[in-house]
Structures are given as structure tokens and as C-alpha cells.
Amino acid sequence: MTIETDFTHDANATSWVESANGHPHFPVQNLPLCVFSPPKGGEPRGGVAIGDMILDLADIADSLELDAATAARLASGPKLNDLLQRGPETMRALRHALFTMLTDDDHSKALESALHKAEDCDLYVPVTVGDYTDFYTGIHHAENIGSLFRPDNPLLPNYKYVPIGYHGRSSSIRLSGKDVKRPSGQKKPAEDGGKPPFGPSARLDYEMEMGIWIGKGNGLGQPIPIDKAEEHIAGISILNDWSARDIQAWEYQPLGPFLAKNFHSTISPWIVTMDALAPFRTEQPPRPQGDPAPLDYLSDEEDQKTGAFGVTMDVFISTAKMREDGDEPHQLSTGPMTAMYWTAAQLVTHHSVGGCNMMPGDLLGTGTLTSGEEGGEGSLIELTQGGKKPITLANGETRTFLEDGDEVIMTAYAEKEGFARIGLGECRAVITG
Ligand code: MN
């Protein structure tokens, strides 16, 4: 299923909300969803980012018609699950109506009171995340991690057939900006057969990932075919899958990550919709020569042609000292979202193929997206070669893993000749002891 571009992707369109024009993340061509509460107080409710502002959907629902009005009403509460469940047509109707109003001066007076300065609003995780699954689609990351944890056997033979994943913990997902408390736990003994030490993780790491939001769900026992999978995806956000490597190394066999990753995951506030991303869809990079083709249930020509996302991700660190000295954050890495070995559609189809029911608001993590190029490492364990080679930051500080006071900042954007650049905002958090 390819989403066509339409009038809402016109690069020349401008908004009477001045700050939207040329905004690096939220021009009128983006219109990502969020949940916020306005500065004057009030219950959390759905909104849409436009430039530096948030448009209150509850406030304007009565001025919309048909599907767009339905969408705005479904988004009027503190969680967007009901809107996501309605699927792409309803979401598209809302986008079309908002784009029309925000580009036509005649609406500026009527909408003024529904606009709030984003920096004065409180933001919330926009959906109730019933289930969270983290995949492992970054093949360069899988190879790098595999060779650190299992030097003789980095990539297991199932990797090129099965989109590998594990069930994560949804209760500890928090919005960007919320501090992350360093976890304590059992850590890998220094020598084989030794007693595991217990204490605060000394190898705390981030993972640069993207989050894929499930929209419309499927019934139990009713798998989602690959050519319908994208109808079940509402949009994407930035995800940081914090990972305690010393806990992970001890506990991960035989059943996979557990406490090393369940203490906290950070998500960006904005759901960038599949419609907003339409111009930036791109072909799934061909598999390296000699790799097997995906099994039939994961194969779809259209998906291979347009199933990847032309999104670029950047990671920065800002240490306590940098903030004290007024220094800019130090860039750790950059890379494309096309580092995924599997498409988003393949993840959805695989997740449901045994009959598992996906629910609106479920979150799928892509796994760490390491590019395979130098400077594209999506985690510190890769940047520092397992903690053996500290990196030096711009101000002379060094790091192997994260220290208390470190802030990790992730951003992402999509740009393409002939279209307005859109961004996904930021996903940031500070480590505390
Ligand atoms: Mn991960």
C-alpha cells in the first residue's frame, strides 16, 4: 500500500501561523499528533503541532465536519488510542481539514484561542501503550553487539529469516524530558563461575531507535497480511531504549533482555503520521548478496519498493559540565532509518502471523539503528567497542558509558528535494544516580 502525496504535501504551502513557515520540524506539511495540557491548566487532550504552537483538537472539533470532526472528538481525551483505532482514512480527513484551515487566513481569527505556545504546555505520552515490543532490525548493530557478546557466533542463523524481537515493558515508557534513574541489578561476574556483583549499573547505555505506533488493531487469530500491514501503522516517534549492558550480559541468555531494559524507555511526544511521511518513503535497501529472500508471508513487491523511511537520526550528549560551561551538546552519531533489515510492514505482519492481536497504541521499537558507516553507531557500547576505547567529547571529557548528569538528546528529520522538510522533534533525558 503506497500513500500518495496530495495537496497537504505542497512545498509552497504556508500557514498564517508564522512560526510554522520554514520550521525545521513542524511546518504545516507535518501536523504531528500529541497530548498536551494548555498553560492555563485543564485536562490533557489531543493536539497538533504547528510551528512553535499546539492546536487544541477538542477546542476546534465543533468547527470541523464529518470524519475530521469525528477524529478531533476522538482526540479530545487524554489518550489518542481511539483515534488511532479508526485507521488511516479518519486520520487523513483530520489532516486535510487542519491543513486547509491553517493555510487559509480566513480561519486565523476563529482558531486563535485554540492555539497555545508549545513551550508553555505540558506534554504527555500520547497513547496508553498496552504492549511494547522491541525488535532488532539494525543488522549492523546486531553484528556489532553479537561480536561483543558472542565473538565466535555474532549473527545467529535465524536473523535473516525472523524479525527478531522481545516483549518489552510498557509501564516504564516515559515522555522525553523525564529523568532516568540509573538501575541497580545483578551484573556479569568478572570471571566465569564467579558470584555476580549487585549494584548500580556501571555500563549504562542508550539505544537510538525509532518507535512505530500501531493504529487499527486486528482480531485474535487474524494475522495481518503484508499488503495490508501499513493500514495498521499510525505513525512514528523517536525511541531511546536505555540499556544496562552489565546487567544485560549476565541475564540475557536464554530468554533475552529483561531487567537490563525494563527500567525506563523514553519516547518523543509527537506522533508523525504515515501521511506526513508519504513523500519520504523509499525502497528497502537490497539485502547483501547471498542473504536469503524473506519467506512468502513477509514478501511484497510494493513494500520492498516503498516500505522504508527516508528519515535521518542524530544523537547528541550534553554532560553536566557542558551545561554548566554553556557548551553546545556533542554529536555522537548520525544515521539513516533505512538501516532496518526489515520494513515496518514486515514487523507488523510477523508480529501478528501466529494470531497475536495488535492493539491501537501498541509500540514497536525498530531496534538500534546503526548505519554501518563510521559515525553511525547507535549506542555507546558500539562507539567505545564494548567500553574498551573511551571516546573524547568536544570539551575534552571522555566517556565509555553514561555518567550521572549526562543528557542524551536524539532528533530526527526527513527531507527530500521538492518537499518541505519535516522533523520528529526531540527525545531527551538526563541520567540521575
Ligand atoms: Mn533496543
CSV table of C-alpha atoms and ligand atoms in Angstrom, one decimal:
chain,number,residue,atom,x,y,z
A,1,MET,CA,0.0,0.0,0.0
A,2,THR,CA,1.6,3.3,-1.1
A,3,ILE,CA,0.2,6.5,0.4
A,4,GLU,CA,0.0,9.1,-2.4
A,5,THR,CA,1.2,12.6,-1.8
A,6,ASP,CA,-1.6,15.2,-2.1
A,7,PHE,CA,-2.2,19.0,-1.6
A,8,THR,CA,-1.0,18.7,2.0
A,9,HIS,CA,2.5,18.0,0.8
A,10,ASP,CA,2.8,21.1,-1.4
A,11,ALA,CA,6.2,22.5,-0.5
A,12,ASN,CA,5.0,26.0,-1.3
A,13,ALA,CA,2.1,26.0,1.2
A,14,THR,CA,2.5,28.4,4.1
A,15,SER,CA,0.5,28.9,7.2
A,16,TRP,CA,-0.8,32.1,8.9
A,17,VAL,CA,0.8,30.6,12.0
A,18,GLU,CA,4.1,32.4,11.1
A,19,SER,CA,6.4,30.2,13.1
A,20,ALA,CA,5.4,27.2,11.0
A,21,ASN,CA,6.9,28.6,7.8
A,22,GLY,CA,10.4,27.2,7.5
A,23,HIS,CA,10.1,25.5,10.9
A,24,PRO,CA,12.7,22.6,10.9
A,25,HIS,CA,10.3,20.2,12.5
A,26,PHE,CA,6.7,21.3,12.3
A,27,PRO,CA,5.8,23.2,9.1
A,28,VAL,CA,2.1,22.9,8.0
A,29,GLN,CA,3.1,19.8,5.9
A,30,ASN,CA,3.8,17.8,9.1
A,31,LEU,CA,1.0,18.3,11.7
A,32,PRO,CA,2.1,15.6,14.2
A,33,LEU,CA,-0.3,14.5,16.9
A,34,CYS,CA,0.4,14.9,20.6
A,35,VAL,CA,-1.4,15.0,24.0
A,36,PHE,CA,-0.9,18.2,26.0
A,37,SER,CA,-2.5,20.4,28.6
A,38,PRO,CA,-2.7,24.1,28.0
A,39,PRO,CA,-0.8,26.7,30.1
A,40,LYS,CA,-3.9,27.9,31.8
A,41,GLY,CA,-4.5,24.4,33.1
A,42,GLY,CA,-7.1,21.8,32.2
A,43,GLU,CA,-7.2,18.2,31.4
A,44,PRO,CA,-4.7,16.6,29.0
A,45,ARG,CA,-6.2,16.4,25.4
A,46,GLY,CA,-5.1,15.8,21.9
A,47,GLY,CA,-3.3,18.5,19.9
A,48,VAL,CA,-1.4,19.0,16.7
A,49,ALA,CA,2.0,20.8,16.4
A,50,ILE,CA,2.2,23.7,14.0
A,51,GLY,CA,5.4,25.7,14.2
A,52,ASP,CA,6.0,26.7,17.8
A,53,MET,CA,2.3,26.2,18.7
A,54,ILE,CA,0.0,23.4,19.5
A,55,LEU,CA,-3.6,23.4,18.1
A,56,ASP,CA,-6.2,22.1,20.6
A,57,LEU,CA,-8.3,19.5,18.8
A,58,ALA,CA,-11.0,19.4,21.4
A,59,ASP,CA,-11.5,23.2,21.0
A,60,ILE,CA,-12.0,23.0,17.3
A,61,ALA,CA,-13.9,19.8,16.9
A,62,ASP,CA,-17.2,21.6,16.5
A,63,SER,CA,-15.9,23.7,13.6
A,64,LEU,CA,-15.0,20.5,11.6
A,65,GLU,CA,-17.2,18.2,9.6
A,66,LEU,CA,-17.7,14.5,9.1
A,67,ASP,CA,-14.7,12.3,9.6
A,68,ALA,CA,-12.5,15.2,10.6
A,69,ALA,CA,-14.9,16.2,13.3
A,70,THR,CA,-15.1,12.5,14.4
A,71,ALA,CA,-11.3,12.4,14.6
A,72,ALA,CA,-11.0,15.6,16.6
A,73,ARG,CA,-13.6,14.4,19.1
A,74,LEU,CA,-11.8,11.0,19.4
A,75,ALA,CA,-8.7,13.0,20.1
A,76,SER,CA,-10.3,15.2,22.8
A,77,GLY,CA,-9.4,13.0,25.7
A,78,PRO,CA,-6.1,12.3,27.5
A,79,LYS,CA,-5.1,9.4,25.2
A,80,LEU,CA,-5.3,9.0,21.4
A,81,ASN,CA,-5.9,5.2,21.2
A,82,ASP,CA,-9.5,5.7,20.0
A,83,LEU,CA,-8.4,7.9,17.1
A,84,LEU,CA,-5.6,5.5,16.2
A,85,GLN,CA,-8.0,2.6,16.1
A,86,ARG,CA,-10.1,4.4,13.4
A,87,GLY,CA,-7.4,3.9,10.9
A,88,PRO,CA,-5.8,5.9,8.1
A,89,GLU,CA,-9.0,7.4,6.4
A,90,THR,CA,-10.1,9.2,9.6
A,91,MET,CA,-6.6,10.4,10.4
A,92,ARG,CA,-6.3,11.6,6.8
A,93,ALA,CA,-9.6,13.5,7.0
A,94,LEU,CA,-8.3,15.4,10.0
A,95,ARG,CA,-5.0,16.2,8.3
A,96,HIS,CA,-6.8,17.6,5.2
A,97,ALA,CA,-9.2,19.7,7.3
A,98,LEU,CA,-6.4,21.1,9.5
A,99,PHE,CA,-4.2,21.8,6.6
A,100,THR,CA,-6.9,23.8,4.9
A,101,MET,CA,-7.7,25.8,8.0
A,102,LEU,CA,-4.1,26.5,8.8
A,103,THR,CA,-3.2,27.7,5.3
A,104,ASP,CA,-6.2,29.9,4.9
A,105,ASP,CA,-6.1,33.3,6.6
A,106,ASP,CA,-9.9,33.4,6.9
A,107,HIS,CA,-9.6,30.9,9.8
A,108,SER,CA,-7.0,32.7,11.8
A,109,LYS,CA,-9.4,34.7,14.0
A,110,ALA,CA,-11.6,31.7,14.9
A,111,LEU,CA,-8.6,29.4,15.7
A,112,GLU,CA,-6.5,31.9,17.6
A,113,SER,CA,-7.8,30.9,21.0
A,114,ALA,CA,-7.2,27.2,20.3
A,115,LEU,CA,-3.5,27.8,19.7
A,116,HIS,CA,-1.1,27.5,22.6
A,117,LYS,CA,2.7,28.2,22.7
A,118,ALA,CA,4.1,24.6,22.9
A,119,GLU,CA,6.9,25.6,25.3
A,120,ASP,CA,4.3,26.7,27.8
A,121,CYS,CA,2.3,23.4,27.6
A,122,ASP,CA,2.8,20.2,29.4
A,123,LEU,CA,3.1,17.2,27.1
A,124,TYR,CA,2.2,13.6,27.9
A,125,VAL,CA,2.8,10.1,26.4
A,126,PRO,CA,0.1,10.4,23.7
A,127,VAL,CA,-1.5,6.9,24.0
A,128,THR,CA,-2.0,4.2,26.5
A,129,VAL,CA,0.7,1.8,25.5
A,130,GLY,CA,-0.8,-1.6,26.1
A,131,ASP,CA,2.1,-3.6,24.7
A,132,TYR,CA,5.6,-2.7,23.7
A,133,THR,CA,7.8,-5.0,21.5
A,134,ASP,CA,11.4,-4.1,20.7
A,135,PHE,CA,12.8,-5.5,17.5
A,136,TYR,CA,16.4,-5.9,16.5
A,137,THR,CA,16.2,-4.8,12.8
A,138,GLY,CA,19.5,-2.9,12.8
A,139,ILE,CA,21.7,-5.6,11.2
A,140,HIS,CA,25.0,-3.6,11.7
A,141,HIS,CA,24.0,-3.2,15.4
A,142,ALA,CA,23.2,-6.9,15.7
A,143,GLU,CA,26.6,-7.8,14.2
A,144,ASN,CA,28.4,-5.4,16.4
A,145,ILE,CA,26.6,-6.5,19.6
A,146,GLY,CA,26.8,-10.1,18.6
A,147,SER,CA,30.6,-10.0,18.2
A,148,LEU,CA,31.0,-8.3,21.6
A,149,PHE,CA,28.7,-10.8,23.4
A,150,ARG,CA,29.5,-13.9,21.3
A,151,PRO,CA,32.7,-13.3,19.4
A,152,ASP,CA,32.5,-16.8,17.7
A,153,ASN,CA,28.9,-16.5,16.7
A,154,PRO,CA,27.8,-12.9,16.2
A,155,LEU,CA,24.7,-13.3,14.0
A,156,LEU,CA,22.6,-16.3,14.8
A,157,PRO,CA,21.2,-18.3,11.8
A,158,ASN,CA,17.6,-17.2,12.4
A,159,TYR,CA,18.4,-13.5,12.0
A,160,LYS,CA,17.9,-13.3,8.2
A,161,TYR,CA,14.6,-15.2,8.4
A,162,VAL,CA,12.9,-14.0,11.6
A,163,PRO,CA,12.4,-10.3,12.5
A,164,ILE,CA,13.9,-10.9,16.0
A,165,GLY,CA,12.2,-9.1,18.9
A,166,TYR,CA,11.3,-9.4,22.5
A,167,HIS,CA,8.4,-8.2,24.6
A,168,GLY,CA,9.4,-5.0,26.4
A,169,ARG,CA,7.8,-3.3,29.3
A,170,SER,CA,5.2,-0.7,28.5
A,171,SER,CA,4.7,0.5,32.1
A,172,SER,CA,8.1,2.2,32.2
A,173,ILE,CA,7.8,4.1,29.0
A,174,ARG,CA,8.1,7.8,29.8
A,175,LEU,CA,8.0,11.0,27.8
A,176,SER,CA,11.1,12.9,26.6
A,177,GLY,CA,12.4,15.2,29.4
A,178,LYS,CA,11.8,12.8,32.3
A,179,ASP,CA,14.9,11.9,34.2
A,180,VAL,CA,16.2,8.3,34.1
A,181,LYS,CA,17.3,6.7,37.3
A,182,ARG,CA,20.3,4.5,36.9
A,183,PRO,CA,19.2,0.9,37.6
A,184,SER,CA,20.8,-1.5,40.0
A,185,GLY,CA,20.9,-5.2,39.4
A,186,GLN,CA,22.9,-8.4,39.1
A,187,LYS,CA,25.9,-7.9,36.9
A,188,LYS,CA,28.0,-10.3,35.0
A,189,PRO,CA,30.8,-11.8,37.2
A,190,ALA,CA,34.3,-10.7,36.4
A,191,GLU,CA,35.2,-14.4,36.0
A,192,ASP,CA,33.2,-17.3,34.6
A,193,GLY,CA,31.7,-19.2,37.5
A,194,GLY,CA,32.1,-16.2,39.9
A,195,LYS,CA,29.4,-14.7,42.1
A,196,PRO,CA,27.6,-11.9,40.3
A,197,PRO,CA,28.1,-8.5,41.9
A,198,PHE,CA,24.9,-6.5,42.7
A,199,GLY,CA,24.8,-2.7,42.4
A,200,PRO,CA,24.2,0.3,40.2
A,201,SER,CA,24.9,-0.4,36.5
A,202,ALA,CA,28.4,0.8,35.5
A,203,ARG,CA,27.7,0.3,31.8
A,204,LEU,CA,24.5,2.3,31.2
A,205,ASP,CA,23.9,3.0,27.6
A,206,TYR,CA,21.3,4.5,25.2
A,207,GLU,CA,19.9,2.9,22.0
A,208,MET,CA,19.0,5.1,19.1
A,209,GLU,CA,15.7,3.6,17.8
A,210,MET,CA,12.5,4.7,16.1
A,211,GLY,CA,9.1,3.8,17.6
A,212,ILE,CA,6.3,2.6,15.3
A,213,TRP,CA,2.8,3.1,16.6
A,214,ILE,CA,0.1,0.6,15.8
A,215,GLY,CA,-3.2,2.2,14.7
A,216,LYS,CA,-6.1,-0.1,13.8
A,217,GLY,CA,-5.8,-3.4,15.6
A,218,ASN,CA,-6.5,-6.9,14.4
A,219,GLY,CA,-8.5,-9.7,16.0
A,220,LEU,CA,-7.0,-12.6,17.9
A,221,GLY,CA,-6.2,-15.4,15.4
A,222,GLN,CA,-6.5,-13.0,12.4
A,223,PRO,CA,-3.0,-12.3,11.1
A,224,ILE,CA,-2.3,-9.0,9.2
A,225,PRO,CA,-1.2,-9.8,5.6
A,226,ILE,CA,1.9,-8.0,4.4
A,227,ASP,CA,0.0,-6.0,1.8
A,228,LYS,CA,-2.4,-4.6,4.5
A,229,ALA,CA,0.2,-4.1,7.2
A,230,GLU,CA,0.7,-0.3,6.7
A,231,GLU,CA,-3.0,0.3,7.2
A,232,HIS,CA,-2.3,-0.8,10.8
A,233,ILE,CA,0.5,1.7,11.3
A,234,ALA,CA,-0.5,5.2,12.6
A,235,GLY,CA,2.9,6.9,12.6
A,236,ILE,CA,6.4,7.0,14.2
A,237,SER,CA,8.3,8.7,17.0
A,238,ILE,CA,11.8,8.7,18.4
A,239,LEU,CA,12.6,6.0,21.0
A,240,ASN,CA,15.5,5.6,23.3
A,241,ASP,CA,15.8,2.1,24.6
A,242,TRP,CA,18.1,2.7,27.7
A,243,SER,CA,20.2,-0.4,28.3
A,244,ALA,CA,22.3,-1.6,31.2
A,245,ARG,CA,25.0,-3.6,29.5
A,246,ASP,CA,26.5,-5.2,32.6
A,247,ILE,CA,23.0,-6.5,33.7
A,248,GLN,CA,22.2,-7.5,30.1
A,249,ALA,CA,25.4,-9.5,29.7
A,250,TRP,CA,24.5,-11.6,32.7
A,251,GLU,CA,20.8,-12.2,32.3
A,252,TYR,CA,20.1,-12.2,28.5
A,253,GLN,CA,20.6,-15.9,27.9
A,254,PRO,CA,18.5,-18.0,27.3
A,255,LEU,CA,15.3,-15.8,27.1
A,256,GLY,CA,16.6,-12.4,26.1
A,257,PRO,CA,16.7,-8.9,27.7
A,258,PHE,CA,14.8,-8.4,30.9
A,259,LEU,CA,15.8,-6.0,33.7
A,260,ALA,CA,18.6,-4.6,31.6
A,261,LYS,CA,15.9,-2.8,29.6
A,262,ASN,CA,12.7,-2.6,31.6
A,263,PHE,CA,13.7,0.2,34.0
A,264,HIS,CA,12.9,3.0,31.6
A,265,SER,CA,12.3,3.8,27.9
A,266,THR,CA,12.0,7.3,26.6
A,267,ILE,CA,9.7,8.3,23.7
A,268,SER,CA,9.4,11.7,21.9
A,269,PRO,CA,6.0,13.5,22.3
A,270,TRP,CA,4.9,13.7,18.6
A,271,ILE,CA,3.3,11.0,16.5
A,272,VAL,CA,4.4,11.9,13.0
A,273,THR,CA,1.7,10.3,10.8
A,274,MET,CA,2.1,8.0,7.9
A,275,ASP,CA,0.5,10.7,5.7
A,276,ALA,CA,3.1,13.2,6.7
A,277,LEU,CA,5.8,10.8,5.9
A,278,ALA,CA,4.4,9.9,2.4
A,279,PRO,CA,7.0,12.0,0.4
A,280,PHE,CA,9.9,10.4,2.3
A,281,ARG,CA,9.1,6.7,1.7
A,282,THR,CA,11.8,4.9,-0.1
A,283,GLU,CA,12.9,1.5,-1.3
A,284,GLN,CA,14.0,-1.1,1.2
A,285,PRO,CA,17.8,-1.4,0.6
A,286,PRO,CA,18.5,-4.7,-1.2
A,287,ARG,CA,19.8,-7.4,1.0
A,288,PRO,CA,23.5,-8.2,0.8
A,289,GLN,CA,24.3,-10.8,-1.9
A,290,GLY,CA,23.9,-14.3,-0.6
A,291,ASP,CA,21.3,-13.4,2.0
A,292,PRO,CA,18.1,-15.5,1.7
A,293,ALA,CA,14.9,-13.9,0.5
A,294,PRO,CA,12.2,-13.4,3.1
A,295,LEU,CA,9.6,-16.1,3.4
A,296,ASP,CA,6.4,-15.6,1.3
A,297,TYR,CA,4.3,-14.2,4.1
A,298,LEU,CA,6.9,-11.3,4.5
A,299,SER,CA,7.3,-10.7,0.8
A,300,ASP,CA,5.5,-7.9,-1.0
A,301,GLU,CA,6.8,-6.1,-4.1
A,302,GLU,CA,5.2,-2.8,-3.2
A,303,ASP,CA,6.6,-3.0,0.3
A,304,GLN,CA,10.1,-3.5,-1.0
A,305,LYS,CA,9.7,-0.5,-3.3
A,306,THR,CA,8.4,2.0,-0.8
A,307,GLY,CA,8.4,0.3,2.6
A,308,ALA,CA,11.5,2.1,4.1
A,309,PHE,CA,11.6,5.6,5.7
A,310,GLY,CA,14.0,8.3,4.4
A,311,VAL,CA,14.5,9.6,7.9
A,312,THR,CA,17.8,10.8,9.4
A,313,MET,CA,18.5,10.4,13.1
A,314,ASP,CA,21.1,12.3,15.1
A,315,VAL,CA,22.3,11.6,18.7
A,316,PHE,CA,24.0,14.1,21.0
A,317,ILE,CA,25.3,14.1,24.5
A,318,SER,CA,25.2,17.1,26.9
A,319,THR,CA,27.2,16.4,30.1
A,320,ALA,CA,26.6,18.3,33.3
A,321,LYS,CA,29.9,20.1,32.7
A,322,MET,CA,28.9,21.2,29.2
A,323,ARG,CA,25.6,22.7,30.5
A,324,GLU,CA,27.5,24.4,33.3
A,325,ASP,CA,30.0,25.9,30.9
A,326,GLY,CA,27.3,26.8,28.3
A,327,ASP,CA,28.8,24.4,25.7
A,328,GLU,CA,26.7,23.0,22.9
A,329,PRO,CA,25.9,19.3,23.0
A,330,HIS,CA,28.4,17.0,21.4
A,331,GLN,CA,27.2,14.9,18.5
A,332,LEU,CA,27.7,11.2,19.0
A,333,SER,CA,26.3,9.8,15.8
A,334,THR,CA,24.1,10.2,12.8
A,335,GLY,CA,22.5,7.6,10.5
A,336,PRO,CA,19.5,6.8,8.3
A,337,MET,CA,16.4,4.8,9.4
A,338,THR,CA,17.0,2.7,6.3
A,339,ALA,CA,19.4,0.7,8.4
A,340,MET,CA,16.4,-1.5,9.2
A,341,TYR,CA,16.9,-5.1,7.8
A,342,TRP,CA,13.1,-5.5,7.8
A,343,THR,CA,10.4,-3.0,6.9
A,344,ALA,CA,7.9,-1.7,9.3
A,345,ALA,CA,5.2,-3.6,7.4
A,346,GLN,CA,7.2,-6.8,7.8
A,347,LEU,CA,7.4,-6.2,11.6
A,348,VAL,CA,3.7,-5.8,11.9
A,349,THR,CA,2.9,-8.9,9.7
A,350,HIS,CA,5.5,-11.0,11.5
A,351,HIS,CA,4.2,-9.9,14.9
A,352,SER,CA,0.7,-11.0,14.1
A,353,VAL,CA,1.3,-14.0,11.9
A,354,GLY,CA,0.8,-16.5,14.6
A,355,GLY,CA,-2.5,-14.9,15.5
A,356,CYS,CA,-1.3,-12.3,18.0
A,357,ASN,CA,-3.8,-9.4,18.2
A,358,MET,CA,-2.2,-5.9,17.8
A,359,MET,CA,-3.9,-3.1,19.7
A,360,PRO,CA,-4.1,0.6,18.9
A,361,GLY,CA,-1.3,2.3,20.7
A,362,ASP,CA,1.0,-0.7,20.8
A,363,LEU,CA,4.6,0.4,20.3
A,364,LEU,CA,7.1,-1.4,18.1
A,365,GLY,CA,10.7,-0.4,18.6
A,366,THR,CA,12.9,-0.8,15.5
A,367,GLY,CA,16.0,-1.9,17.5
A,368,THR,CA,19.2,0.2,17.5
A,369,LEU,CA,19.7,1.7,14.0
A,370,THR,CA,23.5,1.6,13.4
A,371,SER,CA,24.3,2.7,9.9
A,372,GLY,CA,27.3,0.5,9.2
A,373,GLU,CA,29.3,3.7,8.4
A,374,GLU,CA,31.8,5.3,10.8
A,375,GLY,CA,30.0,7.8,12.9
A,376,GLY,CA,26.7,5.9,12.6
A,377,GLU,CA,27.0,3.8,15.8
A,378,GLY,CA,23.6,3.9,17.6
A,379,SER,CA,24.9,3.1,21.1
A,380,LEU,CA,27.9,3.7,23.3
A,381,ILE,CA,28.8,0.0,23.5
A,382,GLU,CA,29.5,0.2,19.8
A,383,LEU,CA,31.2,3.6,19.8
A,384,THR,CA,33.5,2.5,22.6
A,385,GLN,CA,34.0,-1.1,21.3
A,386,GLY,CA,32.5,-2.6,24.4
A,387,GLY,CA,33.8,0.0,26.8
A,388,LYS,CA,37.4,-0.7,25.8
A,389,LYS,CA,38.0,2.5,23.8
A,390,PRO,CA,36.7,5.7,25.6
A,391,ILE,CA,35.5,8.5,23.3
A,392,THR,CA,36.7,12.0,23.8
A,393,LEU,CA,34.0,14.7,23.7
A,394,ALA,CA,34.5,18.2,22.3
A,395,ASN,CA,35.3,19.7,25.7
A,396,GLY,CA,37.9,17.1,26.5
A,397,GLU,CA,35.8,14.9,28.7
A,398,THR,CA,35.8,11.2,28.0
A,399,ARG,CA,33.1,8.6,28.2
A,400,THR,CA,32.8,4.8,27.9
A,401,PHE,CA,29.3,4.6,29.3
A,402,LEU,CA,26.8,7.2,30.6
A,403,GLU,CA,27.6,9.1,33.8
A,404,ASP,CA,25.1,10.8,36.2
A,405,GLY,CA,24.2,14.2,34.8
A,406,ASP,CA,24.6,13.1,31.2
A,407,GLU,CA,21.7,14.1,28.9
A,408,VAL,CA,21.2,12.1,25.7
A,409,ILE,CA,19.4,14.0,23.0
A,410,MET,CA,18.0,12.4,19.9
A,411,THR,CA,16.4,14.1,17.0
A,412,ALA,CA,15.2,13.0,13.6
A,413,TYR,CA,14.0,14.6,10.4
A,414,ALA,CA,13.1,13.8,6.8
A,415,GLU,CA,14.0,15.9,3.8
A,416,LYS,CA,13.7,15.5,0.0
A,417,GLU,CA,14.1,17.7,-3.0
A,418,GLY,CA,10.7,19.3,-3.9
A,419,PHE,CA,9.2,18.8,-0.4
A,420,ALA,CA,9.2,20.7,2.9
A,421,ARG,CA,11.5,19.2,5.5
A,422,ILE,CA,9.7,17.8,8.5
A,423,GLY,CA,11.1,16.7,11.8
A,424,LEU,CA,10.1,14.4,14.7
A,425,GLY,CA,11.1,16.8,17.4
A,426,GLU,CA,13.4,15.6,20.3
A,427,CYS,CA,13.7,12.6,22.6
A,428,ARG,CA,15.9,13.6,25.5
A,429,ALA,CA,16.5,12.6,29.1
A,430,VAL,CA,19.1,13.1,31.9
A,431,ILE,CA,20.7,10.2,33.9
A,432,THR,CA,20.4,10.5,37.7
A,433,GLY,CA,22.1,8.4,40.3
B,1,MN,MN,16.7,-2.0,21.8
